[in-house]
Amino acid sequence: MKMSLDKLYEVIDKKKDEFVTRLSRAVSIPSVSADVTLRPKVVEMADFVVSEFTKLGAKMEKRDIGYHQMDGQDVPLPPIVLGQYGNDPSKKTVLIYNHFDVQPASLEDGWSTDPFTLTVDNKGRMFGRGATDDKGPLIGWISAIEAHKELGIDFPVNLLMCFEGMEEYGSEGLEDLIRAEAEKYFAKADCVCISDTYWLGTKKPVLTYGLRGVCYFNITVEGPSADLHSGVFGGTVHEPMTDLVAIMSTLVKPNGEILIPGIMDQVAELTPTEDSIYDGIDYTMEDLKEAVGADISIYPDPKRTLQHRWRYPTLSLHGIEGAFSGSGAKTVIPAKVIGKFSIRTVPNMESETVERLVKEHVTKVFNSLNSKNKLAFNNMHSGSWWISSPDHWHYDVGKKATERVYGITPDFVREGGSIPVTVTFEQSLKKNVLLLPMGRGDDGAHSINEKLDLDNFLKGIKLFCTYVHELASVSP
Amino acid sequence: MKMSLDKLYEVIDKKKDEFVTRLSRAVSIPSVSADVTLRPKVVEMADFVVSEFTKLGAKMEKRDIGYHQMDGQDVPLPPIVLGQYGNDPSKKTVLIYNHFDVQPASLEDGWSTDPFTLTVDNKGRMFGRGATDDKGPLIGWISAIEAHKELGIDFPVNLLMCFEGMEEYGSEGLEDLIRAEAEKYFAKADCVCISDTYWLGTKKPVLTYGLRGVCYFNITVEGPSADLHSGVFGGTVHEPMTDLVAIMSTLVKPNGEILIPGIMDQVAELTPTEDSIYDGIDYTMEDLKEAVGADISIYPDPKRTLQHRWRYPTLSLHGIEGAFSGSGAKTVIPAKVIGKFSIRTVPNMESETVERLVKEHVTKVFNSLNSKNKLAFNNMHSGSWWISSPDHWHYDVGKKATERVYGITPDFVREGGSIPVTVTFEQSLKKNVLLLPMGRGDDGAHSINEKLDLDNFLKGIKLFCTYVHELASVSP
């Protein structure tokens, strides 16, 4: 195996430009799932993925998963791409999952370069929406297969693939498909590998064994039939913005404390054993400061910071739809405003309970305002938290592969973000799921100037190659 | 005079289509002063005004008033248009003021028709941005001159004109010009007439003798160097949105009560005499309900409603720049958010004191949050309240003209909105200012589907004609 891997590493370095070009093509397709006008681009991205894998000999198919409601209209969901590469009963089979949609992005948001043009700077940072989340890892798998083919090295495992185009908008339709195919298309999978997480910092690789869930809510307050002039009507009618801001201010304190009654009661207690895991993790307050670009930490030490990122729930206020959001000064009373916020959930919170508690709280607060405006409460999407065990053989495979490529033992970490599909795969297939990251902690997934370091991209491809070879040789 | 007026009324009705076409051309120029990209359109609108008046024989000129800072760049201000029509020392001279810029508008905001295409429905409502605020009245004056010319009737007064293109963005540069020209260009003015207010309701004309002022503020809270992923950083860093919403929730209660200490202390006491003026005004709760399209009044009776519209200060939250404002679900922690709100001011509030009190309050609240984010406070613009006397001879002229055209004695009212230039004219020229409205209370200035009724447009032109004839015949 050692010889093959060294050759694979060589060819990966040699084919660097080709691999970057492929990523560049993927980034150039603005497959923003949250923007209904860009839905055709998500479909185009699905076709791109199918085409690239098909060229390498994989059997790919697009699964139509119907329609969903968006901005008041019926919109076709992008297809889910399924695939199979190799079907040798003597080999292990790993199911890989990635997503080919991306977060919204535009120059106006403050990007330094066009978000849909992959731009490599002199530090080897490749900037572009989706570079790290999650087109880099997806192109990484294509490149890993290509490297094997180039050398004529047998791919040591069978791959099953499941790629979706709605991850950034609640993964609509995916859960149903996974449950339906668990004992059919995915039946032969021995384990599942997902590359949609990141290193904790910028230097040391990690394996991820836990994720937070998310419940995304919106609150609509509606009053007048159209926007009003604040000079004419200000102070004589109930203003939706005033009501909404009053409600939103009762959700979370500036120190991060969630104010909704009952939410914290559901959180699993921190045991001394669990607490001690955090002592060994390579993370400093400087890492946090560097990643966010400012000294704005709530907690003074890495331990509590990581605990609040991974094992405690948090609530973020994202914005308000319908209010004046431009530059300049507009003296408007917005007629209908929609406040958006989400709660990251952790063991042992249940989405249904969270929704009920939030709805009860919001309704109670709104009623206490004695406003004549109308309130509507909506749970836009929910996904459960997930937690696995670092002691599983599959994690040992990931650990060995990482050690081989990076020459260092990875930290076992959790993530504050949410990948609901992880839970679905684990529950439906009853197989272990490994989260094997490619990018660094400062990649800025979901932010402006999202990037993937070229070094992480190439080492990531090597890591995928090494992972499949380690997987082939292990006896669970 | 009676004969001439009847003939003028006839010709105005006859030339209806021409006048509407002229208004339509004005509306088609999107002269949005708050949008830096549309600044050339404001200039185009200035040229249009100059051209139309010049054709009728007026002497027009454009005054360059320099640059201002907008969105971080130096932007040329649109010119102020000055004009003179007639210069007969035996006639009275009235200075008319209007503005040719408009509020922002787009179909996305919910307009039923393109805001920059004047669209007349079967009820004679002419929809379009600026139809009533303030292009309708401006085109009204042009049409009033044209009606005289058509009939060969001598225009009974000299007109001085002052038209600006920055009214909806704080009238930058105007005050300086008025003060500078008070004893020069405007020296011969005997009085000032402004048509930039509206009837209280939809049926009875009014004359306006009071206005509220406005102080427009923004609060910037800034933390991370770029937007962050709420899954990764939520709960571990101070989030600007949480801080901002906490501050904004301490400004005003949902029942309209201003919470900033000291603000209400500056408000003149309501005397029994003043209180009794409100008893006779033709206004019902049904009028308010109809105008806002919902039953969302704070006060149960017209009297208190009007007092809170006209003689008490109010605070409106307009929106937040920099937060997520689109549809759908984005799990972002916005890096920099700018909350916008304004206070409508009344006798005897002083803008400087208001600014100081608001800044003190905002700073104190922010400090109490113990956030590591950064706060910036900015007073975007301020304009003073204004109050005149309904007993002045100039108001009597307005009253007679209104009675002649509408066959009914107008209500003497105040307005909740702000026209800072009113104060400037009165103080600089030391002449009486009459606010002579053209449009109705439900015209929706600043809202979607802004309109002007054709009947008000035509009667408004007749009103302007009658006003100048009444003015010519009065002996103050």
Coordinates of N, CA, C and O in Angstrom, one line a residue, chain A residues 345-450:
Chain A
T345 N -28.9 23.2 18.2 CA -29.3 22.3 19.2 C -28.3 21.2 19.5 O -27.4 20.9 18.7
V346 N -28.3 20.6 20.7 CA -27.3 19.7 21.2 C -28.1 18.6 22.0 O -29.2 18.7 22.3
P347 N -27.3 17.5 22.3 CA -27.9 16.4 23.1 C -28.4 17.0 24.4 O -27.7 17.8 25.0
N348 N -29.6 16.8 24.9 CA -30.6 15.9 24.4 C -31.9 16.6 23.9 O -33.0 16.3 24.2
M349 N -31.6 17.7 23.2 CA -32.8 18.6 22.7 C -33.5 17.9 21.6 O -32.9 17.3 20.7
E350 N -34.8 18.1 21.6 CA -35.7 17.5 20.5 C -36.3 18.7 19.8 O -36.8 19.6 20.3
S351 N -36.2 18.6 18.4 CA -36.6 19.7 17.6 C -38.1 20.1 17.9 O -38.4 21.3 17.9
E352 N -38.9 19.1 18.1 CA -40.3 19.3 18.3 C -40.5 20.2 19.6 O -41.3 21.1 19.7
T353 N -39.8 19.8 20.6 CA -39.9 20.5 21.9 C -39.3 21.9 21.7 O -39.9 22.9 22.2
V354 N -38.2 22.1 21.0 CA -37.6 23.4 20.8 C -38.7 24.3 20.1 O -39.0 25.4 20.5
E355 N -39.3 23.7 19.0 CA -40.3 24.5 18.3 C -41.4 24.9 19.2 O -41.9 26.1 19.2
R356 N -41.9 24.0 20.0 CA -43.0 24.3 20.9 C -42.7 25.4 21.9 O -43.4 26.4 22.1
L357 N -41.5 25.3 22.5 CA -41.1 26.3 23.5 C -40.9 27.7 22.8 O -41.3 28.7 23.4
V358 N -40.3 27.7 21.7 CA -40.0 29.0 21.0 C -41.4 29.6 20.6 O -41.6 30.8 20.9
K359 N -42.3 28.8 20.1 CA -43.6 29.3 19.7 C -44.3 29.8 20.9 O -44.9 30.9 20.8
E360 N -44.3 29.1 22.0 CA -45.0 29.5 23.2 C -44.4 30.9 23.7 O -45.2 31.8 24.0
H361 N -43.1 30.9 23.7 CA -42.5 32.2 24.2 C -42.8 33.4 23.3 O -43.2 34.4 23.8
V362 N -42.6 33.2 22.0 CA -42.9 34.3 21.0 C -44.3 34.7 21.1 O -44.6 35.9 21.1
T363 N -45.2 33.8 21.2 CA -46.7 34.1 21.3 C -47.0 34.9 22.5 O -47.7 35.9 22.5
K364 N -46.4 34.4 23.6 CA -46.6 35.0 24.9 C -46.1 36.5 24.9 O -46.8 37.4 25.4
V365 N -44.9 36.7 24.4 CA -44.3 38.0 24.4 C -45.1 38.9 23.5 O -45.5 40.0 23.9
F366 N -45.5 38.4 22.3 CA -46.3 39.2 21.4 C -47.6 39.6 22.1 O -48.1 40.8 22.0
N367 N -48.3 38.7 22.7 CA -49.6 39.0 23.4 C -49.4 40.1 24.5 O -50.2 40.9 24.7
S368 N -48.2 40.0 25.1 CA -48.0 41.0 26.2 C -47.8 42.4 25.6 O -47.8 43.4 26.4
L369 N -47.5 42.5 24.3 CA -47.3 43.8 23.7 C -48.6 44.6 23.5 O -48.6 45.8 23.3
N370 N -49.7 43.9 23.5 CA -51.0 44.5 23.3 C -51.1 45.2 21.9 O -51.6 46.3 21.8
S371 N -50.4 44.6 20.9 CA -50.4 45.2 19.6 C -51.6 44.7 18.8 O -52.1 43.6 19.0
K372 N -52.1 45.6 17.9 CA -53.2 45.2 17.0 C -52.6 44.5 15.7 O -53.4 44.2 14.8
N373 N -51.3 44.5 15.6 CA -50.7 43.8 14.4 C -50.9 42.3 14.5 O -51.3 41.8 15.5
K374 N -50.6 41.6 13.4 CA -50.8 40.2 13.4 C -49.4 39.5 13.4 O -48.5 39.9 12.8
L375 N -49.4 38.4 14.2 CA -48.2 37.6 14.3 C -48.3 36.3 13.6 O -49.4 35.6 13.7
A376 N -47.3 35.9 12.9 CA -47.2 34.5 12.4 C -45.9 33.9 12.8 O -44.8 34.6 12.8
F377 N -45.9 32.6 13.2 CA -44.7 32.0 13.6 C -44.4 30.8 12.7 O -45.4 30.1 12.3
N378 N -43.2 30.6 12.3 CA -42.9 29.5 11.3 C -41.6 28.9 11.6 O -40.6 29.6 11.8
N379 N -41.6 27.6 11.6 CA -40.3 26.8 11.8 C -39.9 26.5 10.3 O -40.5 25.6 9.7
M380 N -38.9 27.2 9.8 CA -38.5 27.0 8.4 C -37.9 25.6 8.1 O -38.1 25.0 7.1
H381 N -37.0 25.2 9.0 CA -36.5 23.8 8.9 C -35.8 23.5 10.2 O -35.4 24.3 11.0
S382 N -35.7 22.2 10.4 CA -35.0 21.6 11.6 C -34.2 20.5 11.2 O -34.5 19.7 10.3
G383 N -33.1 20.3 11.9 CA -32.2 19.1 11.7 C -31.6 18.8 13.1 O -31.3 19.7 13.9
S384 N -31.6 17.5 13.3 CA -31.1 17.0 14.7 C -29.6 17.1 14.8 O -28.9 17.1 13.9
W385 N -29.1 17.3 16.1 CA -27.7 17.1 16.4 C -27.3 15.6 16.2 O -28.2 14.8 16.1
W386 N -26.0 15.4 16.2 CA -25.5 14.0 16.0 C -24.3 13.9 16.8 O -23.4 14.8 16.9
I387 N -24.1 12.7 17.3 CA -22.9 12.4 18.0 C -22.4 10.9 17.8 O -23.3 10.0 17.9
S388 N -21.2 10.7 17.5 CA -20.6 9.4 17.3 C -19.5 9.1 18.3 O -19.3 9.9 19.3
S389 N -18.8 8.0 18.1 CA -17.8 7.6 19.1 C -16.4 7.6 18.4 O -16.2 6.9 17.4
P390 N -15.4 8.3 18.9 CA -14.1 8.3 18.3 C -13.4 6.9 18.4 O -12.4 6.7 17.8
D391 N -14.0 6.0 19.1 CA -13.4 4.7 19.3 C -13.8 3.7 18.2 O -13.2 2.6 18.2
H392 N -14.7 4.1 17.3 CA -15.1 3.2 16.3 C -14.0 2.9 15.3 O -13.2 3.7 15.0
W393 N -14.0 1.6 14.7 CA -12.9 1.2 13.8 C -12.8 2.2 12.6 O -11.8 2.5 12.0
H394 N -14.0 2.7 12.2 CA -14.1 3.6 11.1 C -13.3 4.9 11.3 O -12.6 5.5 10.5
Y395 N -13.4 5.4 12.6 CA -12.6 6.6 13.0 C -11.1 6.3 13.1 O -10.3 7.1 12.8
D396 N -10.8 5.0 13.4 CA -9.4 4.6 13.4 C -8.8 4.6 12.0 O -7.7 5.0 11.8
V397 N -9.6 4.2 11.0 CA -9.2 4.3 9.6 C -9.0 5.8 9.2 O -7.9 6.1 8.6
G398 N -9.9 6.7 9.6 CA -9.7 8.1 9.3 C -8.5 8.6 10.0 O -7.7 9.5 9.4
K399 N -8.2 8.2 11.2 CA -7.1 8.6 12.0 C -5.8 8.2 11.3 O -4.9 9.0 11.1
K400 N -5.7 6.9 10.9 CA -4.5 6.4 10.2 C -4.2 7.2 8.9 O -3.1 7.5 8.6
A401 N -5.3 7.4 8.1 CA -5.2 8.1 6.8 C -4.6 9.5 7.1 O -3.8 9.9 6.4
T402 N -5.2 10.1 8.1 CA -4.8 11.5 8.3 C -3.3 11.5 8.8 O -2.5 12.4 8.3
E403 N -2.9 10.6 9.6 CA -1.5 10.5 10.1 C -0.6 10.3 8.9 O 0.5 10.9 8.8
R404 N -1.0 9.5 8.0 CA -0.2 9.1 6.8 C 0.0 10.4 5.9 O 1.2 10.6 5.5
V405 N -1.0 11.2 5.8 CA -0.9 12.3 4.9 C -0.3 13.5 5.6 O 0.6 14.2 5.0
Y406 N -0.7 13.8 6.8 CA -0.2 15.0 7.5 C 0.9 14.8 8.5 O 1.5 15.7 9.0
G407 N 1.2 13.5 8.8 CA 2.3 13.2 9.7 C 2.0 13.6 11.1 O 2.9 13.8 11.9
I408 N 0.7 13.6 11.5 CA 0.3 14.1 12.8 C -1.0 13.4 13.2 O -1.9 13.2 12.3
T409 N -1.2 13.1 14.5 CA -2.5 12.5 14.9 C -3.6 13.6 14.9 O -3.3 14.7 15.6
P410 N -4.7 13.4 14.3 CA -5.7 14.4 14.3 C -6.4 14.6 15.7 O -6.4 13.6 16.4
D411 N -6.9 15.8 15.9 CA -7.7 16.0 17.1 C -9.1 15.4 16.8 O -9.6 15.5 15.7
F412 N -9.7 14.8 17.8 CA -11.1 14.4 17.7 C -12.0 15.5 18.2 O -11.9 15.9 19.4
V413 N -12.8 16.0 17.3 CA -13.5 17.2 17.7 C -15.0 17.1 17.3 O -15.4 16.1 16.6
R414 N -15.8 18.1 17.8 CA -17.2 18.2 17.3 C -17.3 19.5 16.5 O -16.3 20.2 16.4
E415 N -18.4 19.7 16.0 CA -18.6 21.0 15.3 C -19.9 21.7 15.7 O -20.8 21.0 16.2
G416 N -19.9 23.0 15.6 CA -21.0 23.8 16.0 C -22.1 23.8 15.0 O -23.3 24.1 15.3
G417 N -21.7 23.5 13.7 CA -22.7 23.6 12.6 C -23.5 22.3 12.6 O -23.4 21.4 13.4
S418 N -24.3 22.2 11.5 CA -25.3 21.2 11.4 C -25.3 20.5 10.1 O -25.2 21.2 9.1
I419 N -25.3 19.2 10.1 CA -25.4 18.5 8.8 C -26.4 17.4 9.1 O -26.1 16.3 9.4
P420 N -27.7 17.8 8.9 CA -28.8 16.8 9.3 C -28.7 15.5 8.7 O -29.1 14.5 9.3
V421 N -28.1 15.4 7.5 CA -28.0 14.2 6.7 C -27.2 13.1 7.5 O -27.4 11.9 7.3
T422 N -26.3 13.6 8.3 CA -25.4 12.7 9.1 C -26.3 11.8 9.9 O -26.1 10.5 10.0
V423 N -27.3 12.4 10.6 CA -28.2 11.6 11.5 C -29.0 10.7 10.6 O -29.2 9.5 11.0
T424 N -29.5 11.2 9.5 CA -30.4 10.4 8.6 C -29.6 9.1 8.2 O -30.2 8.0 8.2
F425 N -28.4 9.3 7.7 CA -27.6 8.2 7.2 C -27.4 7.1 8.3 O -27.6 5.9 8.2
E426 N -27.0 7.6 9.5 CA -26.7 6.7 10.6 C -28.0 5.9 11.0 O -27.9 4.7 11.2
Q427 N -29.1 6.6 11.1 CA -30.3 6.0 11.5 C -30.9 5.0 10.5 O -31.4 4.0 10.8
S428 N -30.8 5.4 9.2 CA -31.4 4.6 8.1 C -30.6 3.4 7.7 O -31.1 2.3 7.6
L429 N -29.2 3.7 7.6 CA -28.4 2.6 7.1 C -27.8 1.8 8.3 O -27.3 0.7 8.1
K430 N -27.9 2.3 9.5 CA -27.4 1.7 10.7 C -25.9 1.4 10.5 O -25.4 0.3 10.9
K431 N -25.2 2.3 9.9 CA -23.7 2.2 9.7 C -23.1 3.4 10.3 O -23.7 4.5 10.4
N432 N -21.8 3.2 10.6 CA -21.0 4.4 11.1 C -20.8 5.4 10.1 O -20.6 5.2 8.9
V433 N -20.9 6.7 10.6 CA -20.6 7.8 9.7 C -19.3 8.5 10.2 O -19.2 8.8 11.4
L434 N -18.4 8.7 9.3 CA -17.2 9.4 9.6 C -17.2 10.8 8.9 O -17.5 10.9 7.7
L435 N -16.9 11.9 9.7 CA -16.8 13.2 9.1 C -15.3 13.5 8.9 O -14.6 13.6 9.9
L436 N -14.9 13.5 7.7 CA -13.5 13.6 7.3 C -13.3 15.0 6.6 O -13.6 15.1 5.4
P437 N -12.8 16.0 7.3 CA -12.7 17.3 6.7 C -11.6 17.5 5.8 O -10.5 16.9 5.9
M438 N -11.8 18.4 4.8 CA -10.7 18.8 3.9 C -10.2 20.2 4.2 O -9.0 20.4 4.2
G439 N -11.1 21.2 4.6 CA -10.7 22.6 4.7 C -10.3 23.0 6.1 O -10.4 22.2 7.1
R440 N -9.8 24.2 6.3 CA -9.4 24.7 7.5 C -10.5 25.5 8.2 O -11.4 25.9 7.6
G441 N -10.2 25.8 9.5 CA -11.2 26.5 10.3 C -11.4 28.0 9.9 O -12.4 28.6 10.3
D442 N -10.5 28.5 9.1 CA -10.7 29.9 8.7 C -11.1 30.1 7.3 O -11.0 31.1 6.7
D443 N -11.7 29.0 6.7 CA -12.1 29.0 5.3 C -13.3 29.9 5.0 O -13.5 30.3 3.9
G444 N -14.1 30.2 6.1 CA -15.1 31.2 5.9 C -16.3 30.6 5.1 O -16.9 31.3 4.3
A445 N -16.7 29.4 5.3 CA -17.9 28.8 4.8 C -19.0 29.7 5.2 O -19.1 30.2 6.3
H446 N -19.9 30.1 4.3 CA -21.1 30.9 4.6 C -20.7 32.4 4.7 O -21.6 33.2 4.8
S447 N -19.4 32.8 4.7 CA -19.0 34.2 4.8 C -18.6 34.7 3.4 O -18.5 34.0 2.4
I448 N -18.3 36.0 3.4 CA -17.6 36.5 2.3 C -16.2 36.0 2.2 O -15.7 35.5 3.2
N449 N -15.6 36.0 1.0 CA -14.3 35.6 0.8 C -14.0 34.1 1.3 O -13.0 33.8 1.8
E450 N -15.0 33.3 1.1 CA -14.8 31.8 1.3 C -13.6 31.4 0.5 O -13.4 31.8 -0.6

